[in-house]
Amino acid sequence: MLPGIYWRLTPAQPYMKRMLLLILFILFSTSHAFAATYVDSAAINVDIISQEPNPARPGESAELALSVQNIGNENLKNIVVTAQPDYPFSQLDGESLTRTISYLNARQDDAATVKLKLKVASDVPAGTYELDIVTTDSTGTTKTTTLDIEVRGKEYSQIVKISKSSIDFATEEQLDFLVTNTGSSSLKNMQLSWMDTTGTILPVYSDNTMYISSLAANESVTVTYIVMADVNANPGLYQLDITLKLEDYNSNFSKISTTVGLFVGGGTNFDVAFSDNSDGDISFSIANVGNNEAYSVKVSIPKQDLYSVSGSSSSIVGNLEKGDYTIASFTVSQEGPGVIPNSTGGEQDNKGAVGLISGVIPAYKASKMKPVAALRYE
């Protein structure tokens, strides 16, 4: 029975009494339920609207757009929103951790928006990290809201170098590509391929695509090809177009494209033959058997014991294109203790000279040295 309310019930009305008590109990419970959902004091709700990039990246900045809503019954002024970052988040140079909202109506439907920028540590592993946002309103009420921020490693790979800068014609050459993961998370399902659009350089024993199942952060892997250059191609610098495909954490494939130069032509090589005559003259036939044109070719016979050269000991034969040859002649005589006197001294001198040249030339060809000072390619 409520205070100040009086009534009389006859013995015939017990049912009505019970019904009245039940109605009063329901009304009393409902009034308490309304009181529980009705906020008398100021209250602020903070949530994330967007994040860029999402997930956050190690070593980069992350911008958060936050909604700030007054869900209380009192209008608020000068609401201060402050980020209190801990590892892996920190203050970004030139950026404030605090924003101020001048006014928020009570129980407003539309929230105010504030943006904050933070620095993400470069060494942080992938994961979800907490960020505290503290709000202080005009009533002096302080509230801390903890937000969850996802951080994902940066997927990035780089083709650092290839093992050679030049290859020869029609020769099997090993070409190594060094691939390095310069990001901060593992890479998987990588595909490395390359192409010379002129068709001069081609892979042998395999196609031009290799696969790398996984590559951890800051690690490298060497991918090996056997290649060969067309024998009929012109010497020169050729461009290899290299493509690296990799799968990110969302199972999306991205592609990295780059180029590298590879010189085709190999080294210069010569073949030398000689002949003599009865006058003591020796002639050298010099052929360019390499794949490149040779410029300013000079043939020389160095000073050595027991033999001497009459006149000049050097002859400049000029340029020799691939497959060309020329002749250089010298007069060589033998002198000193090795000479056997007879009536045909000139012939003996010539034989000595022939013995010298015929011994030197095979040694040159076998050792790839130049004991005759035989040919100088400049």
GROMACS .gro file of C-alpha atoms in nm:
model
  378
    1MET     CA    1   0.000   0.000   0.000
    2LEU     CA    2   0.135   0.337  -0.102
    3PRO     CA    3   0.165   0.611   0.158
    4GLY     CA    4  -0.136   0.844   0.174
    5ILE     CA    5  -0.366   0.600  -0.007
    6TYR     CA    6  -0.647   0.440   0.194
    7TRP     CA    7  -0.916   0.200   0.087
    8ARG     CA    8  -1.138  -0.070   0.230
    9LEU     CA    9  -1.164  -0.420   0.095
   10THR     CA   10  -1.454  -0.643   0.170
   11PRO     CA   11  -1.399  -1.013   0.234
   12ALA     CA   12  -1.541  -1.070  -0.113
   13GLN     CA   13  -1.253  -0.881  -0.277
   14PRO     CA   14  -0.929  -1.078  -0.205
   15TYR     CA   15  -0.871  -1.135  -0.576
   16MET     CA   16  -0.875  -0.762  -0.650
   17LYS     CA   17  -0.629  -0.703  -0.366
   18ARG     CA   18  -0.381  -0.950  -0.514
   19MET     CA   19  -0.414  -0.794  -0.860
   20LEU     CA   20  -0.353  -0.446  -0.721
   21LEU     CA   21  -0.039  -0.559  -0.539
   22LEU     CA   22   0.090  -0.722  -0.858
   23ILE     CA   23   0.035  -0.403  -1.059
   24LEU     CA   24   0.217  -0.196  -0.797
   25PHE     CA   25   0.512  -0.440  -0.800
   26ILE     CA   26   0.540  -0.419  -1.181
   27LEU     CA   27   0.531  -0.040  -1.173
   28PHE     CA   28   0.800  -0.030  -0.903
   29SER     CA   29   1.031  -0.269  -1.097
   30THR     CA   30   0.987  -0.077  -1.422
   31SER     CA   31   1.080   0.252  -1.254
   32HIS     CA   32   1.407   0.095  -1.136
   33ALA     CA   33   1.480  -0.040  -1.484
   34PHE     CA   34   1.443   0.308  -1.634
   35ALA     CA   35   1.668   0.447  -1.367
   36ALA     CA   36   1.935   0.188  -1.453
   37THR     CA   37   1.948   0.283  -1.823
   38TYR     CA   38   1.924   0.655  -1.768
   39VAL     CA   39   2.269   0.814  -1.719
   40ASP     CA   40   2.253   1.111  -1.486
   41SER     CA   41   2.621   1.209  -1.523
   42ALA     CA   42   2.831   1.291  -1.830
   43ALA     CA   43   2.976   0.994  -2.022
   44ILE     CA   44   3.199   0.978  -2.333
   45ASN     CA   45   3.237   0.689  -2.573
   46VAL     CA   46   3.550   0.660  -2.795
   47ASP     CA   47   3.584   0.423  -3.090
   48ILE     CA   48   3.791   0.382  -3.409
   49ILE     CA   49   3.629   0.495  -3.735
   50SER     CA   50   3.921   0.418  -3.965
   51GLN     CA   51   4.292   0.343  -3.965
   52GLU     CA   52   4.547   0.416  -4.236
   53PRO     CA   53   4.721   0.193  -4.319
   54ASN     CA   54   4.522  -0.096  -4.186
   55PRO     CA   55   4.691  -0.303  -4.051
   56ALA     CA   56   4.962  -0.065  -3.929
   57ARG     CA   57   5.311  -0.116  -4.076
   58PRO     CA   58   5.639  -0.147  -3.883
   59GLY     CA   59   5.861   0.157  -3.923
   60GLU     CA   60   5.580   0.371  -4.066
   61SER     CA   61   5.322   0.612  -3.926
   62ALA     CA   62   4.961   0.516  -3.856
   63GLU     CA   63   4.673   0.765  -3.864
   64LEU     CA   64   4.368   0.691  -3.651
   65ALA     CA   65   4.028   0.857  -3.701
   66LEU     CA   66   3.836   0.837  -3.371
   67SER     CA   67   3.470   0.904  -3.298
   68VAL     CA   68   3.402   1.080  -2.967
   69GLN     CA   69   3.040   1.074  -2.852
   70ASN     CA   70   2.866   1.223  -2.548
   71ILE     CA   71   2.625   0.951  -2.432
   72GLY     CA   72   2.545   1.127  -2.102
   73ASN     CA   73   2.275   1.377  -2.007
   74GLU     CA   74   2.490   1.686  -1.963
   75ASN     CA   75   2.629   1.907  -2.235
   76LEU     CA   76   3.008   1.909  -2.229
   77LYS     CA   77   3.268   2.171  -2.316
   78ASN     CA   78   3.640   2.153  -2.388
   79ILE     CA   79   3.669   1.778  -2.408
   80VAL     CA   80   4.040   1.684  -2.422
   81VAL     CA   81   4.130   1.362  -2.607
   82THR     CA   82   4.485   1.233  -2.543
   83ALA     CA   83   4.668   0.927  -2.675
   84GLN     CA   84   4.901   0.757  -2.427
   85PRO     CA   85   5.110   0.526  -2.647
   86ASP     CA   86   5.329   0.239  -2.529
   87TYR     CA   87   5.549   0.010  -2.740
   88PRO     CA   88   5.523  -0.037  -3.033
   89PHE     CA   89   5.357   0.306  -3.067
   90SER     CA   90   5.522   0.642  -2.996
   91GLN     CA   91   5.477   1.010  -3.071
   92LEU     CA   92   5.549   1.111  -3.428
   93ASP     CA   93   5.780   1.409  -3.477
   94GLY     CA   94   5.578   1.727  -3.529
   95GLU     CA   95   5.250   1.563  -3.425
   96SER     CA   96   5.061   1.631  -3.101
   97LEU     CA   97   4.914   1.348  -2.898
   98THR     CA   98   4.624   1.571  -2.780
   99ARG     CA   99   4.309   1.700  -2.951
  100THR     CA  100   4.038   1.927  -2.803
  101ILE     CA  101   3.666   1.923  -2.885
  102SER     CA  102   3.501   2.253  -2.795
  103TYR     CA  103   3.145   2.129  -2.737
  104LEU     CA  104   2.941   1.806  -2.731
  105ASN     CA  105   2.566   1.805  -2.685
  106ALA     CA  106   2.416   1.558  -2.442
  107ARG     CA  107   2.313   1.224  -2.594
  108GLN     CA  108   2.393   1.345  -2.944
  109ASP     CA  109   2.351   1.104  -3.234
  110ASP     CA  110   2.645   1.236  -3.436
  111ALA     CA  111   2.987   1.194  -3.277
  112ALA     CA  112   3.277   1.433  -3.318
  113THR     CA  113   3.580   1.305  -3.513
  114VAL     CA  114   3.944   1.354  -3.416
  115LYS     CA  115   4.256   1.227  -3.593
  116LEU     CA  116   4.581   1.121  -3.430
  117LYS     CA  117   4.911   1.011  -3.592
  118LEU     CA  118   5.151   0.772  -3.422
  119LYS     CA  119   5.488   0.618  -3.506
  120VAL     CA  120   5.511   0.237  -3.525
  121ALA     CA  121   5.839   0.076  -3.414
  122SER     CA  122   6.037  -0.078  -3.700
  123ASP     CA  123   6.127  -0.393  -3.507
  124VAL     CA  124   5.776  -0.488  -3.397
  125PRO     CA  125   5.655  -0.837  -3.492
  126ALA     CA  126   5.310  -0.888  -3.635
  127GLY     CA  127   5.030  -0.888  -3.377
  128THR     CA  128   4.757  -0.687  -3.204
  129TYR     CA  129   4.865  -0.415  -2.962
  130GLU     CA  130   4.676  -0.191  -2.716
  131LEU     CA  131   4.656   0.188  -2.731
  132ASP     CA  132   4.507   0.392  -2.443
  133ILE     CA  133   4.294   0.699  -2.521
  134VAL     CA  134   4.219   0.926  -2.224
  135THR     CA  135   3.929   1.176  -2.232
  136THR     CA  136   3.872   1.457  -1.981
  137ASP     CA  137   3.550   1.658  -1.996
  138SER     CA  138   3.430   1.987  -1.842
  139THR     CA  139   3.284   1.807  -1.542
  140GLY     CA  140   3.632   1.686  -1.448
  141THR     CA  141   3.550   1.325  -1.534
  142THR     CA  142   3.840   1.125  -1.680
  143LYS     CA  143   3.791   0.807  -1.876
  144THR     CA  144   4.045   0.571  -2.033
  145THR     CA  145   3.946   0.370  -2.341
  146THR     CA  146   4.176   0.092  -2.464
  147LEU     CA  147   4.176   0.034  -2.839
  148ASP     CA  148   4.320  -0.268  -3.021
  149ILE     CA  149   4.551  -0.185  -3.314
  150GLU     CA  150   4.665  -0.456  -3.553
  151VAL     CA  151   5.023  -0.443  -3.682
  152ARG     CA  152   5.136  -0.647  -3.979
  153GLY     CA  153   5.484  -0.691  -4.116
  154LYS     CA  154   5.579  -0.516  -4.437
  155GLU     CA  155   5.604  -0.754  -4.733
  156TYR     CA  156   5.879  -0.637  -4.960
  157SER     CA  157   6.155  -0.807  -5.152
  158GLN     CA  158   6.446  -0.683  -5.355
  159ILE     CA  159   6.660  -0.840  -5.626
  160VAL     CA  160   6.997  -0.718  -5.505
  161LYS     CA  161   7.233  -0.835  -5.779
  162ILE     CA  162   7.327  -1.093  -6.038
  163SER     CA  163   7.657  -1.278  -6.027
  164LYS     CA  164   7.799  -1.167  -6.364
  165SER     CA  165   7.815  -0.855  -6.572
  166SER     CA  166   7.916  -1.028  -6.898
  167ILE     CA  167   7.892  -1.365  -7.071
  168ASP     CA  168   8.049  -1.513  -7.384
  169PHE     CA  169   7.878  -1.629  -7.702
  170ALA     CA  170   7.765  -1.991  -7.743
  171THR     CA  171   7.899  -2.085  -7.401
  172GLU     CA  172   7.708  -2.225  -7.105
  173GLU     CA  173   7.729  -1.970  -6.828
  174GLN     CA  174   7.600  -1.988  -6.469
  175LEU     CA  175   7.399  -1.680  -6.376
  176ASP     CA  176   7.299  -1.635  -6.010
  177PHE     CA  177   7.023  -1.401  -5.890
  178LEU     CA  178   7.038  -1.296  -5.523
  179VAL     CA  179   6.692  -1.223  -5.381
  180THR     CA  180   6.667  -1.056  -5.039
  181ASN     CA  181   6.360  -1.004  -4.819
  182THR     CA  182   6.407  -0.646  -4.702
  183GLY     CA  183   6.072  -0.638  -4.524
  184SER     CA  184   5.986  -0.732  -4.167
  185SER     CA  185   5.769  -1.038  -4.225
  186SER     CA  186   5.810  -1.365  -4.411
  187LEU     CA  187   5.733  -1.398  -4.780
  188LYS     CA  188   5.583  -1.705  -4.943
  189ASN     CA  189   5.504  -1.852  -5.284
  190MET     CA  190   5.751  -1.631  -5.471
  191GLN     CA  191   5.809  -1.659  -5.846
  192LEU     CA  192   6.123  -1.524  -6.013
  193SER     CA  193   6.138  -1.488  -6.390
  194TRP     CA  194   6.342  -1.290  -6.643
  195MET     CA  195   6.340  -1.222  -7.015
  196ASP     CA  196   6.567  -1.078  -7.283
  197THR     CA  197   6.320  -0.935  -7.534
  198THR     CA  198   6.575  -0.966  -7.818
  199GLY     CA  199   6.605  -1.341  -7.769
  200THR     CA  200   6.985  -1.320  -7.751
  201ILE     CA  201   7.016  -1.462  -7.397
  202LEU     CA  202   6.816  -1.774  -7.318
  203PRO     CA  203   6.804  -2.023  -7.029
  204VAL     CA  204   6.918  -2.381  -7.091
  205TYR     CA  205   6.822  -2.697  -6.899
  206SER     CA  206   6.519  -2.513  -6.758
  207ASP     CA  207   6.269  -2.242  -6.836
  208ASN     CA  208   6.302  -1.884  -6.716
  209THR     CA  209   6.083  -1.919  -6.403
  210MET     CA  210   6.198  -2.036  -6.061
  211TYR     CA  211   5.994  -2.074  -5.741
  212ILE     CA  212   6.079  -1.984  -5.381
  213SER     CA  213   5.840  -2.136  -5.126
  214SER     CA  214   5.927  -1.900  -4.838
  215LEU     CA  215   6.182  -1.639  -4.735
  216ALA     CA  216   6.213  -1.505  -4.380
  217ALA     CA  217   6.264  -1.135  -4.303
  218ASN     CA  218   6.616  -1.005  -4.373
  219GLU     CA  219   6.721  -1.335  -4.532
  220SER     CA  220   6.850  -1.397  -4.885
  221VAL     CA  221   6.831  -1.682  -5.132
  222THR     CA  222   7.032  -1.749  -5.449
  223VAL     CA  223   6.845  -1.861  -5.759
  224THR     CA  224   7.068  -2.018  -6.026
  225TYR     CA  225   7.015  -2.037  -6.403
  226ILE     CA  226   7.232  -2.179  -6.680
  227VAL     CA  227   7.218  -1.940  -6.976
  228MET     CA  228   7.365  -1.915  -7.323
  229ALA     CA  229   7.399  -1.627  -7.569
  230ASP     CA  230   7.330  -1.664  -7.940
  231VAL     CA  231   7.657  -1.708  -8.135
  232ASN     CA  232   7.526  -1.491  -8.418
  233ALA     CA  233   7.431  -1.197  -8.197
  234ASN     CA  234   7.619  -0.869  -8.201
  235PRO     CA  235   7.840  -0.792  -7.902
  236GLY     CA  236   7.685  -0.536  -7.671
  237LEU     CA  237   7.488  -0.463  -7.356
  238TYR     CA  238   7.153  -0.643  -7.331
  239GLN     CA  239   6.865  -0.569  -7.094
  240LEU     CA  240   6.712  -0.840  -6.878
  241ASP     CA  241   6.359  -0.765  -6.757
  242ILE     CA  242   6.317  -0.930  -6.416
  243THR     CA  243   5.984  -0.996  -6.245
  244LEU     CA  244   5.930  -1.113  -5.888
  245LYS     CA  245   5.580  -1.211  -5.775
  246LEU     CA  246   5.504  -1.262  -5.406
  247GLU     CA  247   5.201  -1.344  -5.193
  248ASP     CA  248   5.105  -1.117  -4.902
  249TYR     CA  249   4.925  -1.204  -4.578
  250ASN     CA  250   4.586  -1.153  -4.746
  251SER     CA  251   4.679  -1.414  -5.011
  252ASN     CA  252   4.695  -1.140  -5.273
  253PHE     CA  253   4.982  -1.145  -5.523
  254SER     CA  254   5.191  -0.836  -5.584
  255LYS     CA  255   5.463  -0.788  -5.844
  256ILE     CA  256   5.804  -0.623  -5.838
  257SER     CA  257   5.965  -0.542  -6.173
  258THR     CA  258   6.321  -0.432  -6.238
  259THR     CA  259   6.590  -0.446  -6.507
  260VAL     CA  260   6.959  -0.535  -6.520
  261GLY     CA  261   7.222  -0.502  -6.792
  262LEU     CA  262   7.429  -0.798  -6.911
  263PHE     CA  263   7.713  -0.757  -7.161
  264VAL     CA  264   7.739  -1.027  -7.427
  265GLY     CA  265   8.066  -1.072  -7.614
  266GLY     CA  266   8.326  -1.231  -7.392
  267GLY     CA  267   8.697  -1.157  -7.427
  268THR     CA  268   8.924  -1.101  -7.727
  269ASN     CA  269   9.131  -1.397  -7.848
  270PHE     CA  270   9.402  -1.440  -8.110
  271ASP     CA  271   9.568  -1.723  -8.299
  272VAL     CA  272   9.931  -1.684  -8.414
  273ALA     CA  273  10.129  -1.871  -8.679
  274PHE     CA  274  10.470  -1.795  -8.827
  275SER     CA  275  10.681  -1.864  -9.133
  276ASP     CA  276  11.043  -1.785  -9.227
  277ASN     CA  277  11.246  -1.743  -9.543
  278SER     CA  278  11.610  -1.773  -9.653
  279ASP     CA  279  11.678  -1.405  -9.583
  280GLY     CA  280  11.627  -1.455  -9.207
  281ASP     CA  281  11.290  -1.285  -9.203
  282ILE     CA  282  11.011  -1.429  -8.989
  283SER     CA  283  10.648  -1.345  -9.053
  284PHE     CA  284  10.368  -1.380  -8.800
  285SER     CA  285  10.011  -1.437  -8.910
  286ILE     CA  286   9.778  -1.296  -8.644
  287ALA     CA  287   9.408  -1.391  -8.659
  288ASN     CA  288   9.129  -1.250  -8.442
  289VAL     CA  289   8.948  -1.567  -8.335
  290GLY     CA  290   8.751  -1.390  -8.058
  291ASN     CA  291   8.399  -1.253  -8.074
  292ASN     CA  292   8.486  -0.884  -8.051
  293GLU     CA  293   8.664  -0.644  -8.278
  294ALA     CA  294   9.019  -0.576  -8.158
  295TYR     CA  295   9.154  -0.224  -8.174
  296SER     CA  296   9.516  -0.105  -8.205
  297VAL     CA  297   9.671  -0.452  -8.212
  298LYS     CA  298  10.047  -0.446  -8.153
  299VAL     CA  299  10.286  -0.739  -8.212
  300SER     CA  300  10.618  -0.733  -8.025
  301ILE     CA  301  10.922  -0.958  -7.973
  302PRO     CA  302  11.076  -0.884  -7.633
  303LYS     CA  303  11.447  -0.857  -7.568
  304GLN     CA  304  11.594  -1.196  -7.469
  305ASP     CA  305  11.931  -1.370  -7.439
  306LEU     CA  306  12.101  -1.519  -7.750
  307TYR     CA  307  11.861  -1.351  -7.991
  308SER     CA  308  11.833  -1.007  -8.137
  309VAL     CA  309  11.593  -0.831  -8.368
  310SER     CA  310  11.720  -0.618  -8.649
  311GLY     CA  311  11.528  -0.296  -8.684
  312SER     CA  312  11.205  -0.245  -8.488
  313SER     CA  313  11.096  -0.519  -8.247
  314SER     CA  314  10.733  -0.404  -8.258
  315SER     CA  315  10.473  -0.371  -8.528
  316ILE     CA  316  10.131  -0.207  -8.499
  317VAL     CA  317   9.889  -0.392  -8.723
  318GLY     CA  318   9.583  -0.176  -8.644
  319ASN     CA  319   9.226  -0.296  -8.595
  320LEU     CA  320   9.116  -0.656  -8.650
  321GLU     CA  321   8.749  -0.741  -8.681
  322LYS     CA  322   8.617  -1.081  -8.576
  323GLY     CA  323   8.762  -1.341  -8.815
  324ASP     CA  324   9.019  -1.105  -8.975
  325TYR     CA  325   9.394  -1.168  -8.982
  326THR     CA  326   9.708  -0.976  -9.073
  327ILE     CA  327  10.086  -1.035  -9.107
  328ALA     CA  328  10.373  -0.883  -8.909
  329SER     CA  329  10.736  -0.947  -9.022
  330PHE     CA  330  11.062  -0.927  -8.823
  331THR     CA  331  11.431  -1.007  -8.889
  332VAL     CA  332  11.562  -1.222  -8.604
  333SER     CA  333  11.924  -1.346  -8.565
  334GLN     CA  334  12.099  -1.575  -8.318
  335GLU     CA  335  12.411  -1.459  -8.139
  336GLY     CA  336  12.646  -1.561  -7.857
  337PRO     CA  337  12.779  -1.904  -7.745
  338GLY     CA  338  12.497  -2.095  -7.901
  339VAL     CA  339  12.618  -2.011  -8.256
  340ILE     CA  340  12.796  -2.295  -8.445
  341PRO     CA  341  13.030  -2.135  -8.704
  342ASN     CA  342  13.000  -2.261  -9.059
  343SER     CA  343  12.979  -2.133  -9.409
  344THR     CA  344  12.606  -2.087  -9.390
  345GLY     CA  345  12.591  -1.863  -9.090
  346GLY     CA  346  12.282  -1.687  -9.216
  347GLU     CA  347  12.094  -2.012  -9.240
  348GLN     CA  348  12.212  -2.109  -8.889
  349ASP     CA  349  12.094  -1.775  -8.753
  350ASN     CA  350  11.761  -1.831  -8.917
  351LYS     CA  351  11.727  -2.178  -8.772
  352GLY     CA  352  11.799  -2.041  -8.427
  353ALA     CA  353  11.534  -1.782  -8.477
  354VAL     CA  354  11.290  -2.043  -8.598
  355GLY     CA  355  11.363  -2.256  -8.292
  356LEU     CA  356  11.296  -1.960  -8.065
  357ILE     CA  357  10.966  -1.862  -8.226
  358SER     CA  358  10.839  -2.215  -8.269
  359GLY     CA  359  10.899  -2.284  -7.900
  360VAL     CA  360  10.746  -1.958  -7.780
  361ILE     CA  361  10.425  -1.959  -7.978
  362PRO     CA  362  10.288  -2.296  -7.852
  363ALA     CA  363  10.373  -2.192  -7.497
  364TYR     CA  364  10.176  -1.874  -7.546
  365LYS     CA  365   9.875  -2.057  -7.677
  366ALA     CA  366   9.883  -2.315  -7.397
  367SER     CA  367   9.934  -2.085  -7.102
  368LYS     CA  368   9.738  -1.783  -7.225
  369MET     CA  369  10.039  -1.572  -7.129
  370LYS     CA  370  10.235  -1.347  -7.359
  371PRO     CA  371  10.598  -1.464  -7.348
  372VAL     CA  372  10.668  -1.325  -7.692
  373ALA     CA  373  10.509  -1.009  -7.574
  374ALA     CA  374  10.327  -1.157  -7.863
  375LEU     CA  375  10.005  -0.961  -7.894
  376ARG     CA  376   9.893  -0.661  -7.700
  377TYR     CA  377   9.527  -0.567  -7.725
  378GLU     CA  378   9.457  -0.208  -7.631
   0.00000   0.00000   0.00000
